[in-house]
Amino acid sequence: MDKLLVTGGRPLAGEARVSGAKNAALPILCAALLTEKPLALENVPRLMDVRTMAKLLAQMGVEVGAQSDGRLELRAKGIREPVAGYEMVKTMRASVLVLGPLLARCGRARVSLPGGCAIGARPVDQHVKGLQAMGAEITVEHGYMNAEAKRLRGARVTMDMVTVTGTENLMMAATLAEGTTVLENAAREPEVVDLANCLKAMGAKIEGAGTEVLRIEGMSSLSGARHRVMPDRIETGTYLAAVAAAGGKVRLTGAAPDTVGATVEKLVEAGARIALGADSIEIEMAGRARAVSLTTAPYPGFATDMQAQFMALDCIAAGTGTITETIFENRFMHALELQRLGADIAIQGNTAVVRGVEQLQGASVMATDLRASASLVVAGLVAQGETLIDRIYHLDRGYEGLEQKLSALGARISRVR
Ligand code: EPU
């Protein structure tokens, strides 16, 4: 199995292009289920998770074109089997995003329950509760959710917590429901807005995307559309954190600066100089970073998907940073691996107290999830000597061409067996 070998100690310099957002592309691919007409997408990232979603959709009878140069066309002329089996769902929890669209389009769906996850429990009760409020009958049998509704009805749904894929699932279902759906306590993440924009291009009537209340007027059918997937704000933040840790000067192009506010604020606090353009971000870091404290929160708060990378930054920063994770209960697995590199981290409940050390030392470490892998790369770039990261299939799920992009910036990073 492939591993990633990172030799630390070099600053980063040059330019890198940000890819399309994984967490926008995944729901948008599922939106193809809502229409028999073609959905032509651009800026689709070349990632394992996107391939998995495309495969899942193809299994249901969706025609999925070849992905080339970020373009991908999908057409769900007919849906053979509205089923997402355990084999697919267990490899990617986002598969649950087919539930709402399938139910709305076919009147029934059978989707495996996702089961456990490395970063926390991650139940889907809010997805189920919302669809039930819209008139669906949902039973759970043999590890599968069996959902049925001749036609979903618009409803008022107040979600108990902010859930990104929950909001996306219900928004997609509501576009084909009879009447108006109001989703309260909706997620405000830019990926939700990107999905709403795609759905609107398909003819859906959605108001309030990007706010806590979404109002969706159901239609009898949706049309095809062309949509460009938004830039990946977490990939953007990961490279910014890498430069803040390793030092240097880098310009990121193809980015969406208005989506990375909380990350940029913390980087400035850490001592980075940042210049935002219309679709570019330039970062310069001279000298050692200052430790920052942060608490994860739903958007526009500090993203849980950036927490691990900032923990890596705090490991070599001057001073002590306190990192509190409020979204997932078990998202500190990277702390134990960072300790193998010489980091000084004390975990107390959902808070990690990180005392910056002068130098990390390269070692063999294990990636436990996607963003944990990214934090090990950030740490590896500044550690003395070689860091060998195992289980990097996690990275391939969510970072397009990571080692090529970092190599082009001067990092010593390569895939080894
Ligand atoms: N939750 C429930 N019940 C539900 C749904 C969520 O209790 O029915 C809880 C979760 O357990 C969690 C919190 O609500 O404690 C928030 O979870 P959310 O549903 O927002 O997470 P998600 O939609 O499953 C998406 C991203 C994650 C990202 C989170 C939080 C996608 C495909 N995934 O997950 O991305 O961490 O939102 O922003 O959009 C990643 O890219 O590495 C990743 C994990």
mmCIF file with all atom_site columns, N, CA, C and O in Angstrom, residues 379-405:
data_model
loop_
_atom_site.group_PDB
_atom_site.id
_atom_site.type_symbol
_atom_site.label_atom_id
_atom_site.label_alt_id
_atom_site.label_comp_id
_atom_site.label_asym_id
_atom_site.label_entity_id
_atom_site.label_seq_id
_atom_site.pdbx_PDB_ins_code
_atom_site.Cartn_x
_atom_site.Cartn_y
_atom_site.Cartn_z
_atom_site.occupancy
_atom_site.B_iso_or_equiv
_atom_site.pdbx_formal_charge
_atom_site.auth_seq_id
_atom_site.auth_comp_id
_atom_site.auth_asym_id
_atom_site.auth_atom_id
_atom_site.pdbx_PDB_model_num
ATOM 1   N N  . ALA A 1 379 ? 2.611   18.829 9.370  1.00 0.00 ? 379 ALA A N  1
ATOM 2   C CA . ALA A 1 379 ? 3.653   18.613 10.379 1.00 0.00 ? 379 ALA A CA 1
ATOM 3   C C  . ALA A 1 379 ? 4.925   18.060 9.724  1.00 0.00 ? 379 ALA A C  1
ATOM 4   O O  . ALA A 1 379 ? 6.038   18.486 10.052 1.00 0.00 ? 379 ALA A O  1
ATOM 5   N N  . GLY A 1 380 ? 4.750   17.147 8.774  1.00 0.00 ? 380 GLY A N  1
ATOM 6   C CA . GLY A 1 380 ? 5.903   16.549 8.089  1.00 0.00 ? 380 GLY A CA 1
ATOM 7   C C  . GLY A 1 380 ? 6.737   17.584 7.348  1.00 0.00 ? 380 GLY A C  1
ATOM 8   O O  . GLY A 1 380 ? 7.955   17.454 7.239  1.00 0.00 ? 380 GLY A O  1
ATOM 9   N N  . LEU A 1 381 ? 6.068   18.616 6.839  1.00 0.00 ? 381 LEU A N  1
ATOM 10  C CA . LEU A 1 381 ? 6.779   19.649 6.075  1.00 0.00 ? 381 LEU A CA 1
ATOM 11  C C  . LEU A 1 381 ? 7.731   20.475 6.937  1.00 0.00 ? 381 LEU A C  1
ATOM 12  O O  . LEU A 1 381 ? 8.661   21.106 6.427  1.00 0.00 ? 381 LEU A O  1
ATOM 13  N N  . VAL A 1 382 ? 7.483   20.491 8.247  1.00 0.00 ? 382 VAL A N  1
ATOM 14  C CA . VAL A 1 382 ? 8.359   21.276 9.133  1.00 0.00 ? 382 VAL A CA 1
ATOM 15  C C  . VAL A 1 382 ? 9.223   20.396 10.038 1.00 0.00 ? 382 VAL A C  1
ATOM 16  O O  . VAL A 1 382 ? 10.141  20.881 10.679 1.00 0.00 ? 382 VAL A O  1
ATOM 17  N N  . ALA A 1 383 ? 8.898   19.091 10.076 1.00 0.00 ? 383 ALA A N  1
ATOM 18  C CA . ALA A 1 383 ? 9.664   18.205 10.972 1.00 0.00 ? 383 ALA A CA 1
ATOM 19  C C  . ALA A 1 383 ? 11.078  18.008 10.436 1.00 0.00 ? 383 ALA A C  1
ATOM 20  O O  . ALA A 1 383 ? 11.320  18.100 9.227  1.00 0.00 ? 383 ALA A O  1
ATOM 21  N N  . GLN A 1 384 ? 11.973  17.703 11.372 1.00 0.00 ? 384 GLN A N  1
ATOM 22  C CA . GLN A 1 384 ? 13.360  17.466 10.987 1.00 0.00 ? 384 GLN A CA 1
ATOM 23  C C  . GLN A 1 384 ? 13.468  16.036 10.444 1.00 0.00 ? 384 GLN A C  1
ATOM 24  O O  . GLN A 1 384 ? 13.011  15.091 11.113 1.00 0.00 ? 384 GLN A O  1
ATOM 25  N N  . GLY A 1 385 ? 13.990  15.875 9.242  1.00 0.00 ? 385 GLY A N  1
ATOM 26  C CA . GLY A 1 385 ? 14.154  14.528 8.683  1.00 0.00 ? 385 GLY A CA 1
ATOM 27  C C  . GLY A 1 385 ? 12.885  14.020 8.016  1.00 0.00 ? 385 GLY A C  1
ATOM 28  O O  . GLY A 1 385 ? 12.048  14.810 7.569  1.00 0.00 ? 385 GLY A O  1
ATOM 29  N N  . GLU A 1 386 ? 12.767  12.692 7.977  1.00 0.00 ? 386 GLU A N  1
ATOM 30  C CA . GLU A 1 386 ? 11.706  12.080 7.176  1.00 0.00 ? 386 GLU A CA 1
ATOM 31  C C  . GLU A 1 386 ? 10.485  11.660 7.993  1.00 0.00 ? 386 GLU A C  1
ATOM 32  O O  . GLU A 1 386 ? 10.619  11.037 9.046  1.00 0.00 ? 386 GLU A O  1
ATOM 33  N N  . THR A 1 387 ? 9.321   11.996 7.462  1.00 0.00 ? 387 THR A N  1
ATOM 34  C CA . THR A 1 387 ? 8.063   11.529 8.049  1.00 0.00 ? 387 THR A CA 1
ATOM 35  C C  . THR A 1 387 ? 7.411   10.607 7.031  1.00 0.00 ? 387 THR A C  1
ATOM 36  O O  . THR A 1 387 ? 7.247   10.976 5.863  1.00 0.00 ? 387 THR A O  1
ATOM 37  N N  . LEU A 1 388 ? 7.066   9.409  7.485  1.00 0.00 ? 388 LEU A N  1
ATOM 38  C CA . LEU A 1 388 ? 6.453   8.435  6.583  1.00 0.00 ? 388 LEU A CA 1
ATOM 39  C C  . LEU A 1 388 ? 4.995   8.254  7.016  1.00 0.00 ? 388 LEU A C  1
ATOM 40  O O  . LEU A 1 388 ? 4.726   7.777  8.118  1.00 0.00 ? 388 LEU A O  1
ATOM 41  N N  . ILE A 1 389 ? 4.081   8.672  6.147  1.00 0.00 ? 389 ILE A N  1
ATOM 42  C CA . ILE A 1 389 ? 2.653   8.642  6.507  1.00 0.00 ? 389 ILE A CA 1
ATOM 43  C C  . ILE A 1 389 ? 1.978   7.430  5.864  1.00 0.00 ? 389 ILE A C  1
ATOM 44  O O  . ILE A 1 389 ? 1.958   7.306  4.639  1.00 0.00 ? 389 ILE A O  1
ATOM 45  N N  . ASP A 1 390 ? 1.439   6.573  6.705  1.00 0.00 ? 390 ASP A N  1
ATOM 46  C CA . ASP A 1 390 ? 0.769   5.352  6.234  1.00 0.00 ? 390 ASP A CA 1
ATOM 47  C C  . ASP A 1 390 ? -0.739  5.624  6.089  1.00 0.00 ? 390 ASP A C  1
ATOM 48  O O  . ASP A 1 390 ? -1.250  6.562  6.676  1.00 0.00 ? 390 ASP A O  1
ATOM 49  N N  . ARG A 1 391 ? -1.406  4.786  5.317  1.00 0.00 ? 391 ARG A N  1
ATOM 50  C CA . ARG A 1 391 ? -2.859  4.870  5.073  1.00 0.00 ? 391 ARG A CA 1
ATOM 51  C C  . ARG A 1 391 ? -3.261  6.162  4.368  1.00 0.00 ? 391 ARG A C  1
ATOM 52  O O  . ARG A 1 391 ? -4.241  6.811  4.754  1.00 0.00 ? 391 ARG A O  1
ATOM 53  N N  . ILE A 1 392 ? -2.514  6.518  3.333  1.00 0.00 ? 392 ILE A N  1
ATOM 54  C CA . ILE A 1 392 ? -2.814  7.801  2.679  1.00 0.00 ? 392 ILE A CA 1
ATOM 55  C C  . ILE A 1 392 ? -3.981  7.705  1.707  1.00 0.00 ? 392 ILE A C  1
ATOM 56  O O  . ILE A 1 392 ? -4.312  8.673  1.043  1.00 0.00 ? 392 ILE A O  1
ATOM 57  N N  . TYR A 1 393 ? -4.629  6.522  1.652  1.00 0.00 ? 393 TYR A N  1
ATOM 58  C CA . TYR A 1 393 ? -5.850  6.476  0.822  1.00 0.00 ? 393 TYR A CA 1
ATOM 59  C C  . TYR A 1 393 ? -6.857  7.495  1.343  1.00 0.00 ? 393 TYR A C  1
ATOM 60  O O  . TYR A 1 393 ? -7.692  7.988  0.598  1.00 0.00 ? 393 TYR A O  1
ATOM 61  N N  . HIS A 1 394 ? -6.756  7.834  2.632  1.00 0.00 ? 394 HIS A N  1
ATOM 62  C CA . HIS A 1 394 ? -7.622  8.884  3.182  1.00 0.00 ? 394 HIS A CA 1
ATOM 63  C C  . HIS A 1 394 ? -7.400  10.204 2.439  1.00 0.00 ? 394 HIS A C  1
ATOM 64  O O  . HIS A 1 394 ? -8.343  10.919 2.144  1.00 0.00 ? 394 HIS A O  1
ATOM 65  N N  . LEU A 1 395 ? -6.121  10.523 2.153  1.00 0.00 ? 395 LEU A N  1
ATOM 66  C CA . LEU A 1 395 ? -5.798  11.779 1.463  1.00 0.00 ? 395 LEU A CA 1
ATOM 67  C C  . LEU A 1 395 ? -6.370  11.787 0.055  1.00 0.00 ? 395 LEU A C  1
ATOM 68  O O  . LEU A 1 395 ? -6.859  12.811 -0.424 1.00 0.00 ? 395 LEU A O  1
ATOM 69  N N  . ASP A 1 396 ? -6.289  10.632 -0.610 1.00 0.00 ? 396 ASP A N  1
ATOM 70  C CA . ASP A 1 396 ? -6.769  10.550 -1.991 1.00 0.00 ? 396 ASP A CA 1
ATOM 71  C C  . ASP A 1 396 ? -8.278  10.753 -2.090 1.00 0.00 ? 396 ASP A C  1
ATOM 72  O O  . ASP A 1 396 ? -8.794  11.043 -3.156 1.00 0.00 ? 396 ASP A O  1
ATOM 73  N N  . ARG A 1 397 ? -8.973  10.581 -0.955 1.00 0.00 ? 397 ARG A N  1
ATOM 74  C CA . ARG A 1 397 ? -10.418 10.804 -0.977 1.00 0.00 ? 397 ARG A CA 1
ATOM 75  C C  . ARG A 1 397 ? -10.737 12.282 -1.171 1.00 0.00 ? 397 ARG A C  1
ATOM 76  O O  . ARG A 1 397 ? -11.779 12.617 -1.713 1.00 0.00 ? 397 ARG A O  1
ATOM 77  N N  . GLY A 1 398 ? -9.844  13.162 -0.686 1.00 0.00 ? 398 GLY A N  1
ATOM 78  C CA . GLY A 1 398 ? -10.244 14.568 -0.648 1.00 0.00 ? 398 GLY A CA 1
ATOM 79  C C  . GLY A 1 398 ? -9.248  15.607 -1.127 1.00 0.00 ? 398 GLY A C  1
ATOM 80  O O  . GLY A 1 398 ? -9.571  16.792 -1.131 1.00 0.00 ? 398 GLY A O  1
ATOM 81  N N  . TYR A 1 399 ? -8.031  15.216 -1.506 1.00 0.00 ? 399 TYR A N  1
ATOM 82  C CA . TYR A 1 399 ? -7.066  16.214 -1.998 1.00 0.00 ? 399 TYR A CA 1
ATOM 83  C C  . TYR A 1 399 ? -6.588  15.802 -3.386 1.00 0.00 ? 399 TYR A C  1
ATOM 84  O O  . TYR A 1 399 ? -5.971  14.754 -3.548 1.00 0.00 ? 399 TYR A O  1
ATOM 85  N N  . GLU A 1 400 ? -6.890  16.631 -4.374 1.00 0.00 ? 400 GLU A N  1
ATOM 86  C CA . GLU A 1 400 ? -6.489  16.327 -5.744 1.00 0.00 ? 400 GLU A CA 1
ATOM 87  C C  . GLU A 1 400 ? -5.014  16.695 -5.932 1.00 0.00 ? 400 GLU A C  1
ATOM 88  O O  . GLU A 1 400 ? -4.625  17.836 -5.706 1.00 0.00 ? 400 GLU A O  1
ATOM 89  N N  . GLY A 1 401 ? -4.216  15.725 -6.307 1.00 0.00 ? 401 GLY A N  1
ATOM 90  C CA . GLY A 1 401 ? -2.811  15.970 -6.646 1.00 0.00 ? 401 GLY A CA 1
ATOM 91  C C  . GLY A 1 401 ? -2.022  16.631 -5.533 1.00 0.00 ? 401 GLY A C  1
ATOM 92  O O  . GLY A 1 401 ? -1.183  17.500 -5.799 1.00 0.00 ? 401 GLY A O  1
ATOM 93  N N  . LEU A 1 402 ? -2.243  16.223 -4.307 1.00 0.00 ? 402 LEU A N  1
ATOM 94  C CA . LEU A 1 402 ? -1.587  16.893 -3.172 1.00 0.00 ? 402 LEU A CA 1
ATOM 95  C C  . LEU A 1 402 ? -0.068  16.910 -3.310 1.00 0.00 ? 402 LEU A C  1
ATOM 96  O O  . LEU A 1 402 ? 0.574   17.955 -3.161 1.00 0.00 ? 402 LEU A O  1
ATOM 97  N N  . GLU A 1 403 ? 0.529   15.736 -3.615 1.00 0.00 ? 403 GLU A N  1
ATOM 98  C CA . GLU A 1 403 ? 2.000   15.763 -3.628 1.00 0.00 ? 403 GLU A CA 1
ATOM 99  C C  . GLU A 1 403 ? 2.552   16.504 -4.839 1.00 0.00 ? 403 GLU A C  1
ATOM 100 O O  . GLU A 1 403 ? 3.597   17.138 -4.746 1.00 0.00 ? 403 GLU A O  1
ATOM 101 N N  . GLN A 1 404 ? 1.797   16.486 -5.972 1.00 0.00 ? 404 GLN A N  1
ATOM 102 C CA . GLN A 1 404 ? 2.247   17.265 -7.128 1.00 0.00 ? 404 GLN A CA 1
ATOM 103 C C  . GLN A 1 404 ? 2.200   18.762 -6.798 1.00 0.00 ? 404 GLN A C  1
ATOM 104 O O  . GLN A 1 404 ? 3.134   19.504 -7.101 1.00 0.00 ? 404 GLN A O  1
ATOM 105 N N  . LYS A 1 405 ? 1.102   19.179 -6.181 1.00 0.00 ? 405 LYS A N  1
ATOM 106 C CA . LYS A 1 405 ? 0.961   20.612 -5.874 1.00 0.00 ? 405 LYS A CA 1
ATOM 107 C C  . LYS A 1 405 ? 2.040   21.056 -4.879 1.00 0.00 ? 405 LYS A C  1
ATOM 108 O O  . LYS A 1 405 ? 2.661   22.098 -5.049 1.00 0.00 ? 405 LYS A O  1
#
